[in-house]
Coordinates of N, CA and C in Angstrom, one line a residue:
M1 N 56.2 57.7 156.0 CA 57.6 57.3 156.0 C 57.8 55.8 155.8
D2 N 58.6 55.5 154.8 CA 59.0 54.1 154.6 C 60.3 53.8 155.4
K3 N 60.1 53.4 156.6 CA 61.3 53.3 157.5 C 62.3 52.2 157.0
R4 N 61.8 51.1 156.5 CA 62.6 50.0 156.1 C 63.4 50.5 154.8
A5 N 62.7 51.1 153.9 CA 63.4 51.5 152.7 C 64.5 52.6 153.0
L6 N 64.2 53.5 153.9 CA 65.2 54.5 154.2 C 66.4 53.9 154.9
I7 N 66.2 53.0 155.8 CA 67.3 52.4 156.5 C 68.1 51.5 155.5
G8 N 67.4 50.8 154.7 CA 68.1 49.9 153.7 C 68.9 50.7 152.7
A9 N 68.5 51.9 152.4 CA 69.3 52.7 151.4 C 70.4 53.5 151.9
S10 N 70.5 53.6 153.3 CA 71.5 54.4 153.9 C 72.9 53.8 153.8
M11 N 73.9 54.7 153.7 CA 75.3 54.2 153.7 C 75.6 53.5 155.0
L12 N 74.9 54.0 156.1 CA 75.2 53.4 157.4 C 74.8 52.0 157.6
F13 N 73.6 51.6 157.1 CA 73.1 50.3 157.3 C 72.9 49.4 156.1
G14 N 73.2 50.0 154.9 CA 73.0 49.3 153.7 C 74.0 48.1 153.6
G15 N 73.5 46.9 153.2 CA 74.3 45.7 153.1 C 74.4 44.9 154.3
L16 N 73.7 45.3 155.4 CA 73.8 44.5 156.6 C 73.1 43.1 156.4
P17 N 73.5 42.1 157.1 CA 72.8 40.8 157.1 C 71.4 41.0 157.5
E18 N 70.5 40.2 157.1 CA 69.0 40.4 157.3 C 68.7 40.5 158.8
D19 N 69.3 39.7 159.6 CA 68.9 39.7 161.0 C 69.4 41.0 161.7
Q20 N 70.6 41.5 161.3 CA 71.0 42.8 161.8 C 70.2 43.9 161.3
F21 N 69.8 43.9 160.1 CA 69.0 44.9 159.5 C 67.6 45.0 160.2
E22 N 67.0 43.8 160.4 CA 65.7 43.8 161.1 C 65.8 44.4 162.5
A23 N 67.0 44.1 163.2 CA 67.2 44.6 164.5 C 67.2 46.1 164.5
V24 N 67.9 46.7 163.5 CA 68.0 48.1 163.4 C 66.7 48.7 163.1
V25 N 65.9 48.1 162.2 CA 64.6 48.7 161.9 C 63.7 48.7 163.2
R26 N 63.8 47.7 164.0 CA 63.0 47.6 165.2 C 63.3 48.7 166.2
L27 N 64.6 49.0 166.3 CA 64.9 50.0 167.3 C 64.7 51.4 166.9
A28 N 64.6 51.7 165.6 CA 64.5 53.0 165.1 C 63.1 53.6 165.5
V29 N 63.1 54.8 166.1 CA 61.9 55.5 166.5 C 61.6 56.7 165.6
E30 N 60.4 56.7 165.0 CA 60.0 57.8 164.1 C 59.6 59.0 164.9
K31 N 60.1 60.2 164.4 CA 59.8 61.5 165.1 C 59.5 62.5 164.0
K32 N 58.4 63.3 164.2 CA 58.1 64.4 163.3 C 58.7 65.7 163.9
V33 N 59.1 66.5 163.0 CA 59.7 67.8 163.4 C 59.1 68.9 162.6
E34 N 59.0 70.1 163.2 CA 58.5 71.3 162.5 C 59.6 72.2 162.1
K35 N 59.4 73.0 161.1 CA 60.4 74.0 160.7 C 60.9 74.8 161.9
G36 N 62.2 75.0 162.1 CA 62.7 75.8 163.2 C 62.7 75.1 164.6
E37 N 62.3 73.8 164.6 CA 62.3 73.0 165.9 C 63.7 72.6 166.2
F38 N 64.2 72.7 167.4 CA 65.5 72.2 167.8 C 65.4 70.7 168.1
I39 N 66.3 70.0 167.6 CA 66.3 68.5 167.8 C 67.2 68.3 169.0
F40 N 68.3 69.0 169.1 CA 69.0 69.0 170.4 C 69.9 70.3 170.4
H41 N 70.2 70.6 171.7 CA 71.1 71.8 171.9 C 72.5 71.3 172.3
E42 N 73.5 72.2 172.0 CA 74.8 71.9 172.4 C 74.8 71.7 174.0
G43 N 75.4 70.6 174.4 CA 75.5 70.3 175.8 C 74.4 69.3 176.3
D44 N 73.4 69.1 175.4 CA 72.4 68.1 175.8 C 73.0 66.7 175.9
P45 N 72.5 65.8 176.7 CA 73.0 64.4 176.8 C 73.0 63.7 175.4
G46 N 74.0 63.0 175.0 CA 74.0 62.3 173.8 C 73.4 61.0 174.0
N47 N 72.1 61.0 174.0 CA 71.3 59.8 174.3 C 70.9 59.0 173.1
G48 N 71.4 59.3 171.9 CA 71.2 58.6 170.7 C 71.5 59.4 169.5
F49 N 71.4 58.9 168.3 CA 71.7 59.6 167.1 C 70.4 59.6 166.2
Y50 N 70.5 60.3 165.1 CA 69.4 60.5 164.3 C 69.7 60.3 162.8
M51 N 68.7 60.1 162.0 CA 68.8 60.0 160.6 C 67.6 60.8 160.0
V52 N 68.0 61.7 159.0 CA 66.9 62.5 158.4 C 66.1 61.6 157.5
A53 N 64.8 61.6 157.7 CA 63.9 60.8 156.8 C 63.3 61.7 155.8
E54 N 62.8 62.9 156.2 CA 62.3 63.9 155.3 C 62.7 65.3 155.8
G55 N 63.0 66.2 154.8 CA 63.4 67.5 155.2 C 64.9 67.7 155.3
K56 N 65.3 68.7 156.0 CA 66.8 69.0 156.1 C 67.0 69.5 157.6
V57 N 68.2 69.2 158.0 CA 68.6 69.6 159.4 C 70.0 70.3 159.3
K58 N 70.1 71.4 160.0 CA 71.4 72.1 160.1 C 72.0 71.8 161.5
I59 N 73.3 71.6 161.4 CA 74.1 71.5 162.6 C 75.0 72.7 162.7
F60 N 74.9 73.4 163.9 CA 75.6 74.7 164.0 C 76.0 75.0 165.4
K61 N 76.9 75.9 165.5 CA 77.4 76.4 166.8 C 77.1 77.9 166.9
M62 N 77.0 78.5 168.1 CA 76.8 79.9 168.3 C 78.0 80.5 169.0
S63 N 78.5 81.6 168.6 CA 79.6 82.2 169.3 C 79.0 83.0 170.5
F64 N 79.9 83.5 171.4 CA 79.5 84.2 172.5 C 78.8 85.5 172.1
A65 N 79.2 86.0 170.9 CA 78.6 87.2 170.3 C 77.3 87.0 169.6
G66 N 76.8 85.7 169.6 CA 75.6 85.4 169.0 C 75.6 85.1 167.5
K67 N 76.9 85.0 166.9 CA 77.0 84.7 165.5 C 76.9 83.2 165.3
E68 N 76.1 82.8 164.3 CA 75.9 81.4 164.0 C 76.9 80.9 162.9
Q69 N 77.5 79.8 163.2 CA 78.3 79.1 162.2 C 77.8 77.7 161.9
I70 N 77.2 77.6 160.7 CA 76.7 76.3 160.3 C 77.9 75.3 160.0
L71 N 77.8 74.2 160.6 CA 78.9 73.2 160.4 C 78.5 72.2 159.2
H72 N 77.2 71.9 159.1 CA 76.8 71.0 158.1 C 75.3 71.0 158.0
I73 N 74.8 70.6 156.8 CA 73.4 70.5 156.5 C 73.1 69.1 156.0
F74 N 72.3 68.4 156.7 CA 72.0 67.0 156.3 C 70.6 66.9 155.7
G75 N 70.5 66.0 154.7 CA 69.3 65.7 154.0 C 68.9 64.3 154.2
A76 N 67.8 63.8 153.5 CA 67.2 62.5 153.6 C 68.3 61.4 153.5
G77 N 68.2 60.5 154.5 CA 69.1 59.3 154.5 C 70.4 59.5 155.2
E78 N 70.7 60.8 155.6 CA 72.0 61.0 156.3 C 71.8 61.0 157.8
P79 N 72.7 60.3 158.5 CA 72.7 60.3 159.9 C 73.5 61.5 160.5
F80 N 73.1 61.8 161.7 CA 73.8 62.9 162.4 C 73.8 62.7 163.9
G81 N 74.7 63.3 164.6 CA 74.8 63.1 166.1 C 75.3 61.8 166.5
E82 N 76.2 61.1 165.7 CA 76.6 59.8 166.0 C 77.8 59.7 167.1
V83 N 78.6 60.8 167.1 CA 79.8 60.7 167.9 C 79.5 60.5 169.4
P84 N 78.5 61.2 170.0 CA 78.2 61.0 171.4 C 77.8 59.6 171.7
V85 N 77.3 58.9 170.7 CA 76.8 57.5 171.0 C 77.9 56.7 171.5
F86 N 79.1 56.8 170.9 CA 80.2 56.0 171.3 C 81.0 56.6 172.5
H87 N 81.1 58.0 172.5 CA 81.8 58.6 173.6 C 81.0 58.7 174.9
G88 N 79.7 58.7 174.8 CA 78.9 58.9 176.0 C 79.0 60.4 176.5
T89 N 79.3 61.3 175.5 CA 79.5 62.7 175.9 C 78.3 63.5 175.4
P90 N 78.1 64.7 175.8 CA 77.0 65.6 175.3 C 77.2 65.9 173.9
F91 N 76.1 66.4 173.3 CA 76.1 66.8 171.9 C 77.0 68.1 171.8
P92 N 78.0 68.1 170.8 CA 78.9 69.2 170.8 C 78.4 70.4 170.0
A93 N 77.2 70.4 169.4 CA 76.7 71.5 168.7 C 75.1 71.4 168.7
N94 N 74.5 72.3 168.0 CA 73.0 72.4 168.0 C 72.5 71.7 166.7
A95 N 71.3 71.2 166.7 CA 70.6 70.7 165.5 C 69.2 71.3 165.4
E96 N 68.9 71.8 164.3 CA 67.6 72.5 164.1 C 67.0 72.0 162.7
A97 N 65.7 71.8 162.7 CA 65.1 71.4 161.4 C 64.9 72.7 160.6
L98 N 65.3 72.6 159.3 CA 65.2 73.7 158.4 C 63.8 73.7 157.7
A99 N 63.1 72.6 157.8 CA 61.8 72.4 157.2 C 61.0 71.4 158.0
K100 N 59.7 71.4 157.8 CA 58.9 70.4 158.4 C 59.3 69.0 157.8
G101 N 59.5 68.1 158.6 CA 59.9 66.8 158.1 C 59.8 65.7 159.2
A102 N 60.7 64.7 159.0 CA 60.6 63.5 159.9 C 62.1 63.0 160.1
L103 N 62.3 62.4 161.2 CA 63.6 61.8 161.6 C 63.4 60.4 162.1
L104 N 64.5 59.6 162.1 CA 64.5 58.4 162.8 C 65.5 58.5 163.9
F105 N 65.1 58.1 165.1 CA 66.0 58.2 166.3 C 66.4 56.8 166.7
F106 N 67.7 56.7 167.0 CA 68.3 55.4 167.4 C 68.8 55.6 168.8
P107 N 68.1 55.1 169.8 CA 68.5 55.2 171.2 C 69.9 54.7 171.5
R108 N 70.7 55.4 172.2 CA 72.1 55.0 172.5 C 72.2 53.6 173.1
D109 N 71.6 53.4 174.2 CA 71.8 52.2 175.0 C 71.4 50.9 174.1
V110 N 70.3 51.0 173.4 CA 69.9 49.9 172.6 C 70.9 49.6 171.5
F111 N 71.3 50.8 170.8 CA 72.2 50.6 169.7 C 73.5 50.1 170.1
I112 N 74.1 50.6 171.2 CA 75.4 50.1 171.7 C 75.3 48.6 171.9
S113 N 74.2 48.1 172.5 CA 74.0 46.7 172.8 C 74.0 45.9 171.4
L114 N 73.4 46.5 170.4 CA 73.3 45.8 169.1 C 74.7 45.8 168.5
V115 N 75.5 46.8 168.6 CA 76.8 46.9 168.1 C 77.7 45.8 168.8
Q116 N 77.6 45.7 170.1 CA 78.4 44.7 170.8 C 78.0 43.3 170.3
E117 N 76.8 43.1 170.0 CA 76.4 41.7 169.5 C 76.7 41.5 168.0
N118 N 76.9 42.6 167.3 CA 77.2 42.5 165.8 C 78.3 43.5 165.5
P119 N 79.5 43.1 165.6 CA 80.7 44.0 165.4 C 80.7 44.6 164.0
S120 N 80.1 44.0 163.0 CA 80.2 44.5 161.7 C 79.5 45.9 161.6
L121 N 78.6 46.1 162.5 CA 77.9 47.4 162.5 C 78.9 48.5 162.9
A122 N 79.9 48.2 163.7 CA 80.9 49.2 164.1 C 81.7 49.6 162.9
L123 N 81.9 48.7 162.0 CA 82.7 49.0 160.8 C 81.9 50.0 159.9
H124 N 80.6 49.8 159.8 CA 79.8 50.7 159.1 C 79.8 52.1 159.7
M125 N 79.8 52.1 161.0 CA 79.8 53.4 161.7 C 81.2 54.1 161.5
L126 N 82.2 53.3 161.5 CA 83.6 53.8 161.3 C 83.7 54.5 160.0
A127 N 83.1 53.8 159.0 CA 83.2 54.4 157.6 C 82.5 55.7 157.5
I128 N 81.3 55.8 158.2 CA 80.6 57.1 158.2 C 81.3 58.2 158.9
L129 N 81.9 57.8 160.1 CA 82.6 58.8 160.9 C 83.9 59.3 160.2
S130 N 84.5 58.4 159.4 CA 85.7 58.7 158.7 C 85.4 59.7 157.6
L131 N 84.2 59.5 156.9 CA 83.8 60.4 155.8 C 83.4 61.8 156.4
R132 N 82.8 61.7 157.6 CA 82.4 63.0 158.3 C 83.7 63.8 158.7
L133 N 84.7 63.1 159.1 CA 85.9 63.7 159.5 C 86.6 64.4 158.3
R134 N 86.6 63.7 157.2 CA 87.1 64.3 156.0 C 86.4 65.6 155.6
R135 N 85.1 65.5 155.7 CA 84.3 66.7 155.4 C 84.7 67.9 156.3
F136 N 84.8 67.6 157.6 CA 85.2 68.7 158.5 C 86.6 69.2 158.3
V137 N 87.5 68.3 157.9 CA 88.9 68.8 157.6 C 88.8 69.7 156.4
D138 N 88.0 69.3 155.4 CA 87.9 70.2 154.2 C 87.3 71.5 154.6
Q139 N 86.3 71.5 155.5 CA 85.6 72.7 155.9 C 86.6 73.6 156.6
I140 N 87.4 73.1 157.5 CA 88.3 73.9 158.3 C 89.4 74.5 157.4
E141 N 89.8 73.7 156.4 CA 90.8 74.2 155.4 C 90.1 75.4 154.6
N142 N 88.9 75.2 154.2 CA 88.2 76.3 153.5 C 88.1 77.6 154.3
L143 N 87.7 77.4 155.6 CA 87.4 78.6 156.4 C 88.7 79.3 156.8
S144 N 89.8 78.5 157.0 CA 91.0 79.1 157.5 C 92.0 79.5 156.4
L145 N 92.0 78.9 155.3 CA 93.0 79.1 154.3 C 92.5 79.7 153.0
K146 N 91.2 79.7 152.7 CA 90.7 80.2 151.5 C 89.9 81.5 151.7
E147 N 89.9 82.3 150.7 CA 89.1 83.5 150.7 C 87.6 83.1 150.4
V148 N 86.7 84.0 150.7 CA 85.3 83.6 150.5 C 84.9 83.2 149.0
P149 N 85.4 83.9 148.0 CA 85.1 83.4 146.6 C 85.5 82.0 146.4
A150 N 86.7 81.6 146.9 CA 87.2 80.2 146.7 C 86.3 79.2 147.5
R151 N 85.8 79.7 148.6 CA 84.9 78.8 149.4 C 83.6 78.6 148.6
L152 N 83.1 79.6 148.1 CA 81.8 79.5 147.3 C 82.0 78.7 146.1
A153 N 83.1 78.9 145.4 CA 83.4 78.1 144.2 C 83.5 76.6 144.6
G154 N 84.2 76.3 145.6 CA 84.3 74.9 146.1 C 83.0 74.3 146.4
Y155 N 82.1 75.1 147.1 CA 80.8 74.6 147.5 C 80.0 74.3 146.2
L156 N 80.0 75.2 145.2 CA 79.2 74.9 144.0 C 79.7 73.7 143.3
L157 N 81.0 73.5 143.3 CA 81.5 72.3 142.6 C 81.2 71.0 143.4
Y158 N 81.1 71.2 144.7 CA 80.7 70.1 145.6 C 79.2 69.7 145.3
L159 N 78.4 70.7 145.1 CA 77.0 70.5 144.8 C 76.8 69.8 143.5
L160 N 77.6 70.1 142.5 CA 77.6 69.4 141.2 C 77.7 67.9 141.4
E161 N 78.7 67.6 142.2 CA 79.0 66.2 142.5 C 77.9 65.5 143.3
E162 N 77.5 66.2 144.4 CA 76.5 65.7 145.3 C 75.1 65.5 144.6
Q163 N 74.7 66.4 143.7 CA 73.5 66.3 143.0 C 73.5 65.6 141.7
G164 N 74.7 65.1 141.3 CA 74.9 64.4 140.1 C 74.6 65.2 138.9
A165 N 74.9 66.5 139.0 CA 74.5 67.4 137.9 C 75.7 67.6 136.9
V166 N 75.4 68.1 135.7 CA 76.4 68.4 134.7 C 76.8 69.9 134.7
E167 N 75.8 70.7 134.8 CA 76.1 72.2 134.7 C 75.2 73.0 135.6
S168 N 74.2 72.5 136.2 CA 73.3 73.3 137.0 C 73.1 72.7 138.4
V169 N 73.1 73.5 139.4 CA 72.8 73.0 140.8 C 71.7 73.8 141.4
E170 N 71.0 73.2 142.4 CA 69.9 73.9 143.1 C 70.4 74.1 144.5
L171 N 70.3 75.4 144.9 CA 70.6 75.7 146.3 C 69.4 75.2 147.2
E172 N 69.6 74.3 148.1 CA 68.6 73.8 148.9 C 68.4 74.5 150.2
I173 N 69.2 75.5 150.4 CA 69.2 76.3 151.6 C 69.1 77.8 151.2
S174 N 68.8 78.6 152.1 CA 68.7 80.1 151.8 C 70.1 80.6 151.7
K175 N 70.2 81.7 151.0 CA 71.5 82.4 150.9 C 72.1 82.8 152.2
G176 N 71.2 83.2 153.1 CA 71.7 83.5 154.5 C 72.3 82.3 155.2
Q177 N 71.7 81.2 155.0 CA 72.2 79.9 155.6 C 73.5 79.5 154.9
L178 N 73.6 79.7 153.6 CA 74.8 79.4 152.8 C 75.9 80.3 153.3
A179 N 75.6 81.6 153.6 CA 76.6 82.5 154.0 C 77.2 82.0 155.4
S180 N 76.3 81.6 156.3 CA 76.8 81.1 157.5 C 77.7 79.8 157.4
L181 N 77.3 79.0 156.4 CA 78.0 77.7 156.2 C 79.4 78.1 155.6
L182 N 79.5 79.2 154.9 CA 80.8 79.5 154.3 C 81.6 80.5 155.1
G183 N 81.1 80.8 156.3 CA 81.8 81.7 157.2 C 81.8 83.2 156.8
T184 N 80.7 83.7 156.2 CA 80.7 85.1 155.8 C 79.3 85.6 156.1
I185 N 79.0 86.8 155.6 CA 77.7 87.4 155.8 C 76.9 87.5 154.5
P186 N 75.6 87.6 154.5 CA 74.8 87.5 153.3 C 75.2 88.6 152.3
E187 N 75.5 89.8 152.8 CA 75.9 90.9 151.9 C 77.1 90.6 151.1
T188 N 78.1 90.1 151.7 CA 79.3 89.7 151.0 C 79.1 88.6 150.0
L189 N 78.3 87.6 150.4 CA 78.0 86.5 149.5 C 77.3 87.0 148.3
S190 N 76.3 87.9 148.4 CA 75.6 88.5 147.3 C 76.5 89.2 146.3
R191 N 77.5 89.9 146.9 CA 78.5 90.6 146.0 C 79.3 89.6 145.2
I192 N 79.7 88.5 145.9 CA 80.5 87.5 145.2 C 79.7 86.8 144.1
F193 N 78.4 86.5 144.4 CA 77.6 85.9 143.3 C 77.5 86.9 142.1
A194 N 77.3 88.2 142.4 CA 77.2 89.1 141.3 C 78.5 89.2 140.5
R195 N 79.6 89.2 141.3 CA 80.9 89.3 140.6 C 81.2 88.1 139.7
M196 N 80.9 86.9 140.2 CA 81.0 85.7 139.4 C 80.1 85.6 138.2
S197 N 78.9 86.2 138.4 CA 78.0 86.3 137.2 C 78.6 87.3 136.2
D198 N 79.1 88.4 136.6 CA 79.7 89.4 135.7 C 80.9 88.8 135.0
E199 N 81.7 87.9 135.7 CA 82.9 87.3 135.1 C 82.5 86.1 134.2
G200 N 81.3 85.8 134.1 CA 80.9 84.7 133.2 C 81.1 83.3 133.7
L201 N 81.3 83.2 135.1 CA 81.6 81.9 135.7 C 80.3 81.2 136.0
I202 N 79.2 81.9 136.4 CA 78.0 81.3 136.7 C 76.8 82.2 136.2
A203 N 75.6 81.6 136.2 CA 74.4 82.4 136.0 C 73.4 82.0 137.1
V204 N 72.9 83.0 137.7 CA 72.1 82.8 138.9 C 70.6 83.1 138.5
D205 N 69.7 82.2 138.8 CA 68.3 82.3 138.6 C 67.6 81.8 139.9
G206 N 67.4 82.8 140.9 CA 66.9 82.4 142.1 C 67.8 81.4 142.9
K207 N 67.3 80.2 143.1 CA 68.2 79.2 143.8 C 68.8 78.3 142.8
K208 N 68.6 78.5 141.5 CA 69.2 77.6 140.5 C 70.5 78.3 140.0
I209 N 71.6 77.6 140.1 CA 72.9 78.2 139.7 C 73.4 77.4 138.5
R210 N 73.6 78.0 137.4 CA 74.2 77.3 136.2 C 75.7 77.6 136.2
I211 N 76.5 76.6 136.1 CA 77.9 76.7 136.0 C 78.3 76.9 134.5
L212 N 78.9 78.1 134.2 CA 79.2 78.4 132.8 C 80.6 78.1 132.5
D213 N 81.5 78.2 133.5 CA 83.0 77.9 133.2 C 83.5 77.1 134.4
R214 N 83.3 75.8 134.4 CA 83.7 74.9 135.5 C 85.2 75.0 135.8
A215 N 86.0 75.0 134.7 CA 87.5 75.1 134.9 C 87.9 76.3 135.6
A216 N 87.4 77.5 135.2 CA 87.7 78.8 135.8 C 87.3 78.8 137.3
L217 N 86.1 78.2 137.5 CA 85.5 78.2 138.9 C 86.5 77.4 139.8
A218 N 87.0 76.3 139.3 CA 87.9 75.4 140.1 C 89.2 76.1 140.4
R219 N 89.6 77.1 139.6 CA 90.8 77.8 139.8 C 90.7 79.0 140.8
R220 N 89.5 79.3 141.3 CA 89.3 80.4 142.2 C 89.9 80.1 143.5

């Protein structure tokens, strides 16, 4: 793991003055994780936050009936678990490694001291939290106001932007996990993929999805 490069390239810490950057690098603790390993459970003390160095991490909640709802999936360079750092509250959801990988852990007490000494860090955190809030607002809108085909269409268009692609995207999670993220079940998701393929909107080849009619997909 190139800790310095990862921190320097992140939206959270990129552009910090050299002394602040070095302080962040020093406090970051490297942690290895195995596939399926829980990083924290809902209700655990918010003793720090994390950044994905390698692999992917899902944030999710479980209903009383045992149904999983994925809230977000984070990849390399993305921080997660930041809110409890400022609130001093427990983690509001679960975090689990989707693959063998590595994380950077930023202990709460040390990080708060650093922010107090360097207020510009707080502005970086505010920008990240604002972006996160916008994502969750979009997700709530999708889950509450849109039908599942529209949720899937929106997600595929989001992947195009995120992956910097022109017409093809790669699903980096299983279709079962995607179903949970979109608030549906795998069987329903499979039927919608098949229907969109029949309608000439997309072409599915395993985890590779080719967008054939972007305009029509956006109208779903």
